[in-house]
JSON list of C-alpha atoms in Angstrom, two decimals:
[
{"chain": "A", "resi": 1, "resn": "TYR", "atom": "CA", "xyz": [-201.23, -100.88, -62.27]},
{"chain": "A", "resi": 2, "resn": "ALA", "atom": "CA", "xyz": [-199.76, -104.19, -63.56]},
{"chain": "A", "resi": 3, "resn": "ASP", "atom": "CA", "xyz": [-203.21, -104.96, -64.89]},
{"chain": "A", "resi": 4, "resn": "SER", "atom": "CA", "xyz": [-204.87, -104.81, -68.27]},
{"chain": "A", "resi": 5, "resn": "MET", "atom": "CA", "xyz": [-207.65, -102.90, -70.01]},
{"chain": "A", "resi": 6, "resn": "TYR", "atom": "CA", "xyz": [-208.30, -105.95, -72.24]},
{"chain": "A", "resi": 7, "resn": "PRO", "atom": "CA", "xyz": [-208.68, -109.72, -71.59]},
{"chain": "A", "resi": 8, "resn": "SER", "atom": "CA", "xyz": [-205.05, -110.75, -71.00]},
{"chain": "A", "resi": 9, "resn": "ASP", "atom": "CA", "xyz": [-203.09, -113.91, -70.26]},
{"chain": "A", "resi": 10, "resn": "VAL", "atom": "CA", "xyz": [-200.28, -111.85, -68.72]},
{"chain": "A", "resi": 11, "resn": "TYR", "atom": "CA", "xyz": [-202.03, -109.39, -66.37]},
{"chain": "A", "resi": 12, "resn": "PRO", "atom": "CA", "xyz": [-205.34, -109.40, -64.49]},
{"chain": "A", "resi": 13, "resn": "MET", "atom": "CA", "xyz": [-208.19, -107.31, -65.86]},
{"chain": "A", "resi": 14, "resn": "SER", "atom": "CA", "xyz": [-208.24, -103.76, -64.52]},
{"chain": "A", "resi": 15, "resn": "SER", "atom": "CA", "xyz": [-210.79, -102.92, -61.87]},
{"chain": "A", "resi": 16, "resn": "TYR", "atom": "CA", "xyz": [-211.61, -99.87, -64.01]},
{"chain": "A", "resi": 17, "resn": "VAL", "atom": "CA", "xyz": [-212.99, -102.23, -66.66]},
{"chain": "A", "resi": 18, "resn": "VAL", "atom": "CA", "xyz": [-214.50, -105.07, -64.63]},
{"chain": "A", "resi": 19, "resn": "GLY", "atom": "CA", "xyz": [-215.25, -103.36, -61.29]},
{"chain": "A", "resi": 20, "resn": "ALA", "atom": "CA", "xyz": [-212.86, -105.39, -59.11]},
{"chain": "A", "resi": 21, "resn": "TYR", "atom": "CA", "xyz": [-209.84, -107.65, -59.52]},
{"chain": "A", "resi": 22, "resn": "GLY", "atom": "CA", "xyz": [-210.88, -111.23, -60.17]},
{"chain": "A", "resi": 23, "resn": "ASN", "atom": "CA", "xyz": [-213.87, -110.34, -62.35]},
{"chain": "A", "resi": 24, "resn": "ASN", "atom": "CA", "xyz": [-213.99, -111.18, -66.05]},
{"chain": "A", "resi": 25, "resn": "ALA", "atom": "CA", "xyz": [-214.98, -108.87, -68.88]},
{"chain": "A", "resi": 26, "resn": "ASP", "atom": "CA", "xyz": [-217.74, -109.76, -71.32]},
{"chain": "A", "resi": 27, "resn": "TYR", "atom": "CA", "xyz": [-216.34, -107.35, -73.91]},
{"chain": "A", "resi": 28, "resn": "ASP", "atom": "CA", "xyz": [-212.97, -106.04, -75.12]},
{"chain": "A", "resi": 29, "resn": "ALA", "atom": "CA", "xyz": [-212.69, -102.29, -74.49]},
{"chain": "A", "resi": 30, "resn": "PHE", "atom": "CA", "xyz": [-209.36, -101.96, -76.29]},
{"chain": "A", "resi": 31, "resn": "ASP", "atom": "CA", "xyz": [-210.63, -103.74, -79.39]},
{"chain": "A", "resi": 32, "resn": "ILE", "atom": "CA", "xyz": [-213.44, -101.17, -79.54]},
{"chain": "A", "resi": 33, "resn": "ILE", "atom": "CA", "xyz": [-210.91, -98.32, -79.23]},
{"chain": "A", "resi": 34, "resn": "ILE", "atom": "CA", "xyz": [-208.75, -99.77, -82.02]},
{"chain": "A", "resi": 35, "resn": "ARG", "atom": "CA", "xyz": [-211.68, -100.29, -84.40]},
{"chain": "A", "resi": 36, "resn": "GLU", "atom": "CA", "xyz": [-213.37, -96.96, -83.73]},
{"chain": "A", "resi": 37, "resn": "GLY", "atom": "CA", "xyz": [-210.07, -95.06, -83.79]},
{"chain": "A", "resi": 38, "resn": "HIS", "atom": "CA", "xyz": [-208.97, -96.52, -87.09]},
{"chain": "A", "resi": 39, "resn": "ALA", "atom": "CA", "xyz": [-212.43, -95.98, -88.58]},
{"chain": "A", "resi": 40, "resn": "ALA", "atom": "CA", "xyz": [-212.05, -92.29, -87.68]},
{"chain": "A", "resi": 41, "resn": "GLY", "atom": "CA", "xyz": [-208.61, -92.13, -89.29]},
{"chain": "A", "resi": 42, "resn": "LEU", "atom": "CA", "xyz": [-206.72, -91.96, -86.00]},
{"chain": "A", "resi": 43, "resn": "SER", "atom": "CA", "xyz": [-203.40, -93.50, -85.07]},
{"chain": "A", "resi": 44, "resn": "VAL", "atom": "CA", "xyz": [-203.89, -95.63, -81.96]},
{"chain": "A", "resi": 45, "resn": "HIS", "atom": "CA", "xyz": [-201.02, -96.36, -79.57]},
{"chain": "A", "resi": 46, "resn": "ALA", "atom": "CA", "xyz": [-201.15, -98.79, -76.66]},
{"chain": "A", "resi": 47, "resn": "TRP", "atom": "CA", "xyz": [-200.14, -97.14, -73.38]},
{"chain": "A", "resi": 48, "resn": "ILE", "atom": "CA", "xyz": [-198.22, -99.00, -70.67]},
{"chain": "A", "resi": 49, "resn": "ASN", "atom": "CA", "xyz": [-196.78, -98.15, -67.26]},
{"chain": "A", "resi": 50, "resn": "PRO", "atom": "CA", "xyz": [-193.58, -100.12, -66.68]},
{"chain": "A", "resi": 51, "resn": "MET", "atom": "CA", "xyz": [-193.30, -100.53, -62.90]},
{"chain": "A", "resi": 52, "resn": "ARG", "atom": "CA", "xyz": [-196.27, -99.25, -60.92]},
{"chain": "A", "resi": 53, "resn": "ALA", "atom": "CA", "xyz": [-198.72, -101.96, -59.79]},
{"chain": "A", "resi": 54, "resn": "MET", "atom": "CA", "xyz": [-201.84, -102.09, -57.64]},
{"chain": "A", "resi": 55, "resn": "LEU", "atom": "CA", "xyz": [-202.23, -101.43, -53.92]},
{"chain": "A", "resi": 56, "resn": "VAL", "atom": "CA", "xyz": [-201.22, -104.12, -51.41]},
{"chain": "A", "resi": 57, "resn": "LYS", "atom": "CA", "xyz": [-204.87, -104.54, -50.39]},
{"chain": "A", "resi": 58, "resn": "GLU", "atom": "CA", "xyz": [-205.77, -105.17, -54.04]},
{"chain": "A", "resi": 59, "resn": "ILE", "atom": "CA", "xyz": [-203.09, -107.66, -55.08]},
{"chain": "A", "resi": 60, "resn": "THR", "atom": "CA", "xyz": [-204.53, -110.33, -52.77]},
{"chain": "A", "resi": 61, "resn": "LYS", "atom": "CA", "xyz": [-207.68, -110.24, -54.92]},
{"chain": "A", "resi": 62, "resn": "VAL", "atom": "CA", "xyz": [-205.72, -111.00, -58.12]},
{"chain": "A", "resi": 63, "resn": "PRO", "atom": "CA", "xyz": [-206.29, -114.59, -59.33]},
{"chain": "A", "resi": 64, "resn": "ALA", "atom": "CA", "xyz": [-203.46, -117.03, -58.56]},
{"chain": "A", "resi": 65, "resn": "LYS", "atom": "CA", "xyz": [-202.87, -117.80, -62.26]},
{"chain": "A", "resi": 66, "resn": "TYR", "atom": "CA", "xyz": [-201.11, -114.47, -62.81]},
{"chain": "A", "resi": 67, "resn": "LYS", "atom": "CA", "xyz": [-197.39, -114.08, -62.22]},
{"chain": "A", "resi": 68, "resn": "ILE", "atom": "CA", "xyz": [-197.69, -110.99, -60.06]},
{"chain": "A", "resi": 69, "resn": "ARG", "atom": "CA", "xyz": [-199.89, -112.88, -57.59]},
{"chain": "A", "resi": 70, "resn": "GLU", "atom": "CA", "xyz": [-197.57, -115.91, -57.74]},
{"chain": "A", "resi": 71, "resn": "TRP", "atom": "CA", "xyz": [-194.60, -113.67, -56.95]},
{"chain": "A", "resi": 72, "resn": "TYR", "atom": "CA", "xyz": [-196.47, -111.86, -54.18]},
{"chain": "A", "resi": 73, "resn": "ASP", "atom": "CA", "xyz": [-197.32, -115.18, -52.50]},
{"chain": "A", "resi": 74, "resn": "ASP", "atom": "CA", "xyz": [-193.71, -116.42, -52.79]},
{"chain": "A", "resi": 75, "resn": "ALA", "atom": "CA", "xyz": [-191.71, -115.30, -49.76]},
{"chain": "A", "resi": 76, "resn": "SER", "atom": "CA", "xyz": [-188.47, -115.51, -51.77]},
{"chain": "A", "resi": 77, "resn": "LYS", "atom": "CA", "xyz": [-189.78, -113.05, -54.39]},
{"chain": "A", "resi": 78, "resn": "ARG", "atom": "CA", "xyz": [-191.98, -110.67, -52.45]},
{"chain": "A", "resi": 79, "resn": "GLY", "atom": "CA", "xyz": [-189.75, -107.74, -51.55]},
{"chain": "A", "resi": 80, "resn": "LYS", "atom": "CA", "xyz": [-187.47, -108.52, -54.50]},
{"chain": "A", "resi": 81, "resn": "TYR", "atom": "CA", "xyz": [-189.51, -108.95, -57.70]},
{"chain": "A", "resi": 82, "resn": "LEU", "atom": "CA", "xyz": [-192.36, -106.98, -56.13]},
{"chain": "A", "resi": 83, "resn": "VAL", "atom": "CA", "xyz": [-191.52, -104.12, -53.78]},
{"chain": "A", "resi": 84, "resn": "THR", "atom": "CA", "xyz": [-193.98, -102.18, -51.63]},
{"chain": "A", "resi": 85, "resn": "VAL", "atom": "CA", "xyz": [-193.64, -98.40, -51.43]},
{"chain": "A", "resi": 86, "resn": "SER", "atom": "CA", "xyz": [-196.30, -96.48, -49.45]},
{"chain": "A", "resi": 87, "resn": "ASP", "atom": "CA", "xyz": [-198.89, -99.28, -49.65]},
{"chain": "A", "resi": 88, "resn": "ARG", "atom": "CA", "xyz": [-198.43, -99.71, -53.40]},
{"chain": "A", "resi": 89, "resn": "VAL", "atom": "CA", "xyz": [-196.68, -102.59, -55.14]},
{"chain": "A", "resi": 90, "resn": "TYR", "atom": "CA", "xyz": [-193.99, -101.92, -57.76]},
{"chain": "A", "resi": 91, "resn": "LEU", "atom": "CA", "xyz": [-192.26, -104.22, -60.20]},
{"chain": "A", "resi": 92, "resn": "ASN", "atom": "CA", "xyz": [-188.48, -104.24, -59.78]},
{"chain": "A", "resi": 93, "resn": "PRO", "atom": "CA", "xyz": [-186.66, -104.19, -63.17]},
{"chain": "A", "resi": 94, "resn": "ALA", "atom": "CA", "xyz": [-183.40, -105.37, -61.60]},
{"chain": "A", "resi": 95, "resn": "TYR", "atom": "CA", "xyz": [-184.47, -108.95, -62.33]},
{"chain": "A", "resi": 96, "resn": "PRO", "atom": "CA", "xyz": [-184.59, -110.39, -65.87]},
{"chain": "A", "resi": 97, "resn": "GLU", "atom": "CA", "xyz": [-187.82, -112.26, -65.03]},
{"chain": "A", "resi": 98, "resn": "VAL", "atom": "CA", "xyz": [-189.53, -109.00, -64.10]},
{"chain": "A", "resi": 99, "resn": "ARG", "atom": "CA", "xyz": [-188.34, -107.19, -67.22]},
{"chain": "A", "resi": 100, "resn": "GLN", "atom": "CA", "xyz": [-189.57, -110.16, -69.25]},
{"chain": "A", "resi": 101, "resn": "LEU", "atom": "CA", "xyz": [-193.04, -109.96, -67.69]},
{"chain": "A", "resi": 102, "resn": "ILE", "atom": "CA", "xyz": [-193.32, -106.32, -68.77]},
{"chain": "A", "resi": 103, "resn": "ILE", "atom": "CA", "xyz": [-192.04, -107.24, -72.24]},
{"chain": "A", "resi": 104, "resn": "ASP", "atom": "CA", "xyz": [-194.47, -110.19, -72.43]},
{"chain": "A", "resi": 105, "resn": "GLY", "atom": "CA", "xyz": [-197.35, -107.81, -71.71]},
{"chain": "A", "resi": 106, "resn": "ALA", "atom": "CA", "xyz": [-196.24, -105.59, -74.59]},
{"chain": "A", "resi": 107, "resn": "ALA", "atom": "CA", "xyz": [-195.75, -108.58, -76.91]},
{"chain": "A", "resi": 108, "resn": "GLU", "atom": "CA", "xyz": [-199.29, -109.75, -76.16]},
{"chain": "A", "resi": 109, "resn": "ILE", "atom": "CA", "xyz": [-200.71, -106.37, -77.17]},
{"chain": "A", "resi": 110, "resn": "LEU", "atom": "CA", "xyz": [-198.69, -106.35, -80.38]},
{"chain": "A", "resi": 111, "resn": "ALA", "atom": "CA", "xyz": [-199.82, -109.88, -81.26]},
{"chain": "A", "resi": 112, "resn": "ARG", "atom": "CA", "xyz": [-203.51, -109.25, -80.62]},
{"chain": "A", "resi": 113, "resn": "TYR", "atom": "CA", "xyz": [-204.12, -105.70, -81.78]},
{"chain": "A", "resi": 114, "resn": "ALA", "atom": "CA", "xyz": [-203.27, -103.66, -84.87]},
{"chain": "A", "resi": 115, "resn": "VAL", "atom": "CA", "xyz": [-201.74, -100.82, -82.85]},
{"chain": "A", "resi": 116, "resn": "ASP", "atom": "CA", "xyz": [-199.79, -98.06, -84.57]},
{"chain": "A", "resi": 117, "resn": "GLY", "atom": "CA", "xyz": [-197.49, -97.60, -81.60]},
{"chain": "A", "resi": 118, "resn": "LEU", "atom": "CA", "xyz": [-196.56, -98.65, -78.08]},
{"chain": "A", "resi": 119, "resn": "HIS", "atom": "CA", "xyz": [-196.18, -95.83, -75.57]},
{"chain": "A", "resi": 120, "resn": "MET", "atom": "CA", "xyz": [-194.49, -96.11, -72.18]},
{"chain": "A", "resi": 121, "resn": "ASP", "atom": "CA", "xyz": [-195.49, -93.68, -69.45]},
{"chain": "A", "resi": 122, "resn": "ASP", "atom": "CA", "xyz": [-193.21, -92.10, -66.84]},
{"chain": "A", "resi": 123, "resn": "TYR", "atom": "CA", "xyz": [-193.75, -94.33, -63.80]},
{"chain": "A", "resi": 124, "resn": "PHE", "atom": "CA", "xyz": [-190.17, -95.41, -63.27]},
{"chain": "A", "resi": 125, "resn": "TYR", "atom": "CA", "xyz": [-188.47, -95.82, -59.86]},
{"chain": "A", "resi": 126, "resn": "PRO", "atom": "CA", "xyz": [-190.83, -94.52, -57.15]},
{"chain": "A", "resi": 127, "resn": "THR", "atom": "CA", "xyz": [-188.15, -93.85, -54.55]},
{"chain": "A", "resi": 128, "resn": "GLN", "atom": "CA", "xyz": [-184.47, -93.10, -54.08]},
{"chain": "A", "resi": 129, "resn": "SER", "atom": "CA", "xyz": [-184.30, -95.34, -51.02]},
{"chain": "A", "resi": 130, "resn": "THR", "atom": "CA", "xyz": [-181.59, -98.00, -51.21]},
{"chain": "A", "resi": 131, "resn": "SER", "atom": "CA", "xyz": [-184.03, -100.53, -49.75]},
{"chain": "A", "resi": 132, "resn": "PHE", "atom": "CA", "xyz": [-185.98, -100.79, -53.00]},
{"chain": "A", "resi": 133, "resn": "ASP", "atom": "CA", "xyz": [-183.48, -103.09, -54.70]},
{"chain": "A", "resi": 134, "resn": "SER", "atom": "CA", "xyz": [-180.85, -103.72, -52.02]},
{"chain": "A", "resi": 135, "resn": "ALA", "atom": "CA", "xyz": [-180.84, -107.51, -52.51]},
{"chain": "A", "resi": 136, "resn": "ALA", "atom": "CA", "xyz": [-180.38, -107.29, -56.26]},
{"chain": "A", "resi": 137, "resn": "TYR", "atom": "CA", "xyz": [-177.73, -104.59, -56.02]},
{"chain": "A", "resi": 138, "resn": "SER", "atom": "CA", "xyz": [-175.80, -106.50, -53.32]},
{"chain": "A", "resi": 139, "resn": "GLU", "atom": "CA", "xyz": [-175.77, -109.57, -55.55]},
{"chain": "A", "resi": 140, "resn": "TYR", "atom": "CA", "xyz": [-174.61, -107.45, -58.49]},
{"chain": "A", "resi": 141, "resn": "LYS", "atom": "CA", "xyz": [-171.72, -106.00, -56.43]},
{"chain": "A", "resi": 142, "resn": "LYS", "atom": "CA", "xyz": [-170.81, -109.44, -55.08]},
{"chain": "A", "resi": 143, "resn": "ASN", "atom": "CA", "xyz": [-170.45, -110.65, -58.66]},
{"chain": "A", "resi": 144, "resn": "GLY", "atom": "CA", "xyz": [-168.02, -107.87, -59.47]},
{"chain": "A", "resi": 145, "resn": "GLY", "atom": "CA", "xyz": [-170.38, -105.13, -60.64]},
{"chain": "A", "resi": 146, "resn": "LYS", "atom": "CA", "xyz": [-168.80, -101.67, -60.70]},
{"chain": "A", "resi": 147, "resn": "LEU", "atom": "CA", "xyz": [-171.75, -99.34, -61.32]},
{"chain": "A", "resi": 148, "resn": "SER", "atom": "CA", "xyz": [-173.04, -96.98, -58.65]},
{"chain": "A", "resi": 149, "resn": "LEU", "atom": "CA", "xyz": [-176.57, -97.70, -57.44]},
{"chain": "A", "resi": 150, "resn": "ALA", "atom": "CA", "xyz": [-177.92, -94.83, -59.56]},
{"chain": "A", "resi": 151, "resn": "ASP", "atom": "CA", "xyz": [-176.17, -96.06, -62.71]},
{"chain": "A", "resi": 152, "resn": "TYR", "atom": "CA", "xyz": [-177.20, -99.64, -61.92]},
{"chain": "A", "resi": 153, "resn": "ARG", "atom": "CA", "xyz": [-180.84, -98.56, -61.82]},
{"chain": "A", "resi": 154, "resn": "ARG", "atom": "CA", "xyz": [-180.45, -96.63, -65.06]},
{"chain": "A", "resi": 155, "resn": "ASP", "atom": "CA", "xyz": [-178.95, -99.71, -66.67]},
{"chain": "A", "resi": 156, "resn": "CYS", "atom": "CA", "xyz": [-181.82, -101.93, -65.46]},
{"chain": "A", "resi": 157, "resn": "LEU", "atom": "CA", "xyz": [-184.35, -99.52, -66.95]},
{"chain": "A", "resi": 158, "resn": "SER", "atom": "CA", "xyz": [-182.38, -99.20, -70.17]},
{"chain": "A", "resi": 159, "resn": "GLN", "atom": "CA", "xyz": [-182.30, -102.99, -70.53]},
{"chain": "A", "resi": 160, "resn": "LEU", "atom": "CA", "xyz": [-186.08, -102.96, -70.19]},
{"chain": "A", "resi": 161, "resn": "VAL", "atom": "CA", "xyz": [-186.47, -100.14, -72.73]},
{"chain": "A", "resi": 162, "resn": "GLY", "atom": "CA", "xyz": [-184.15, -101.86, -75.19]},
{"chain": "A", "resi": 163, "resn": "GLY", "atom": "CA", "xyz": [-186.05, -105.12, -74.76]},
{"chain": "A", "resi": 164, "resn": "LEU", "atom": "CA", "xyz": [-189.35, -103.40, -75.41]},
{"chain": "A", "resi": 165, "resn": "TYR", "atom": "CA", "xyz": [-187.98, -101.67, -78.51]},
{"chain": "A", "resi": 166, "resn": "SER", "atom": "CA", "xyz": [-186.70, -104.98, -79.92]},
{"chain": "A", "resi": 167, "resn": "THR", "atom": "CA", "xyz": [-190.03, -106.65, -79.20]},
{"chain": "A", "resi": 168, "resn": "VAL", "atom": "CA", "xyz": [-191.95, -103.91, -80.99]},
{"chain": "A", "resi": 169, "resn": "LYS", "atom": "CA", "xyz": [-189.74, -103.99, -84.07]},
{"chain": "A", "resi": 170, "resn": "LYS", "atom": "CA", "xyz": [-189.77, -107.79, -84.23]},
{"chain": "A", "resi": 171, "resn": "ALA", "atom": "CA", "xyz": [-193.58, -107.74, -84.20]},
{"chain": "A", "resi": 172, "resn": "ASN", "atom": "CA", "xyz": [-193.90, -104.95, -86.78]},
{"chain": "A", "resi": 173, "resn": "SER", "atom": "CA", "xyz": [-191.11, -102.64, -87.87]},
{"chain": "A", "resi": 174, "resn": "ASN", "atom": "CA", "xyz": [-193.65, -99.92, -88.71]},
{"chain": "A", "resi": 175, "resn": "VAL", "atom": "CA", "xyz": [-195.02, -99.71, -85.17]},
{"chain": "A", "resi": 176, "resn": "LEU", "atom": "CA", "xyz": [-193.56, -96.80, -83.18]},
{"chain": "A", "resi": 177, "resn": "PHE", "atom": "CA", "xyz": [-192.17, -97.11, -79.65]},
{"chain": "A", "resi": 178, "resn": "GLY", "atom": "CA", "xyz": [-191.90, -94.01, -77.51]},
{"chain": "A", "resi": 179, "resn": "ILE", "atom": "CA", "xyz": [-191.70, -92.79, -73.94]},
{"chain": "A", "resi": 180, "resn": "SER", "atom": "CA", "xyz": [-193.06, -89.74, -72.09]},
{"chain": "A", "resi": 181, "resn": "PRO", "atom": "CA", "xyz": [-190.80, -89.00, -69.13]},
{"chain": "A", "resi": 182, "resn": "ALA", "atom": "CA", "xyz": [-191.75, -86.14, -66.83]},
{"chain": "A", "resi": 183, "resn": "GLY", "atom": "CA", "xyz": [-190.82, -82.70, -68.13]},
{"chain": "A", "resi": 184, "resn": "ASN", "atom": "CA", "xyz": [-187.82, -82.00, -65.85]},
{"chain": "A", "resi": 185, "resn": "ILE", "atom": "CA", "xyz": [-185.12, -84.16, -67.46]},
{"chain": "A", "resi": 186, "resn": "GLY", "atom": "CA", "xyz": [-182.67, -83.62, -64.59]},
{"chain": "A", "resi": 187, "resn": "THR", "atom": "CA", "xyz": [-185.20, -84.95, -62.08]},
{"chain": "A", "resi": 188, "resn": "VAL", "atom": "CA", "xyz": [-186.10, -87.87, -64.34]},
{"chain": "A", "resi": 189, "resn": "TYR", "atom": "CA", "xyz": [-182.42, -88.82, -64.70]},
{"chain": "A", "resi": 190, "resn": "GLU", "atom": "CA", "xyz": [-181.31, -88.26, -61.10]},
{"chain": "A", "resi": 191, "resn": "LYS", "atom": "CA", "xyz": [-184.38, -89.36, -59.12]},
{"chain": "A", "resi": 192, "resn": "GLN", "atom": "CA", "xyz": [-186.29, -91.77, -61.36]},
{"chain": "A", "resi": 193, "resn": "TYR", "atom": "CA", "xyz": [-183.17, -93.23, -63.02]},
{"chain": "A", "resi": 194, "resn": "ALA", "atom": "CA", "xyz": [-184.48, -92.92, -66.58]},
{"chain": "A", "resi": 195, "resn": "ASP", "atom": "CA", "xyz": [-181.47, -92.44, -68.87]},
{"chain": "A", "resi": 196, "resn": "VAL", "atom": "CA", "xyz": [-183.17, -90.30, -71.49]},
{"chain": "A", "resi": 197, "resn": "TYR", "atom": "CA", "xyz": [-179.75, -89.13, -72.69]},
{"chain": "A", "resi": 198, "resn": "LEU", "atom": "CA", "xyz": [-178.84, -92.68, -73.69]},
{"chain": "A", "resi": 199, "resn": "TRP", "atom": "CA", "xyz": [-182.25, -93.44, -75.19]},
{"chain": "A", "resi": 200, "resn": "CYS", "atom": "CA", "xyz": [-182.11, -90.32, -77.37]},
{"chain": "A", "resi": 201, "resn": "SER", "atom": "CA", "xyz": [-178.50, -90.70, -78.50]},
{"chain": "A", "resi": 202, "resn": "LYS", "atom": "CA", "xyz": [-178.25, -94.37, -79.51]},
{"chain": "A", "resi": 203, "resn": "GLU", "atom": "CA", "xyz": [-180.21, -96.63, -81.82]},
{"chain": "A", "resi": 204, "resn": "GLY", "atom": "CA", "xyz": [-182.24, -99.45, -80.34]},
{"chain": "A", "resi": 205, "resn": "TYR", "atom": "CA", "xyz": [-184.16, -97.71, -77.55]},
{"chain": "A", "resi": 206, "resn": "ILE", "atom": "CA", "xyz": [-186.93, -95.42, -78.80]},
{"chain": "A", "resi": 207, "resn": "ASP", "atom": "CA", "xyz": [-188.45, -93.87, -81.91]},
{"chain": "A", "resi": 208, "resn": "TYR", "atom": "CA", "xyz": [-189.64, -90.73, -80.14]},
{"chain": "A", "resi": 209, "resn": "ILE", "atom": "CA", "xyz": [-189.73, -89.08, -76.75]}
]
């Protein structure tokens, strides 16, 4: 939910760990998982959701020091960087700054924890409505962009995936990066704009799916 299960400089602590946004943890749950998992001979992968954030009623409780709260309070970025769909906030990967925030979250995990992999879950675009990224797409077209909206969204996601892959390999070439899209690949490609065909056919996107 654009939050963190460990003490983070990038995202607020998850309410599932500290009870409510704005609270601080007095322990590191993920560090315990890493240590206990490795002690048991397990491979431990960090698990991230790329776009889905918290509910609108929750984001106002996020401390102001975090980018997602800063963007939400900025009238020029709310509705662009952060988009509301059915009372939930989503990160919009059309913007380089948003993709970088997601990448920064991954880089922080890789720097702090001896993970064996980074795993991205299947929460991609939550809607097919053109309103989700209309401002970004209009700007893209105005600057001569030729892609359809669907292909534009696939490209935005693929830029994010490629950026995550590069970040993982730069941190540790032995760490795996993979994605678990939903099981119906046609639906994932057409309605969530995840270009699994590209990711599986070219180097530089994923190690496994």
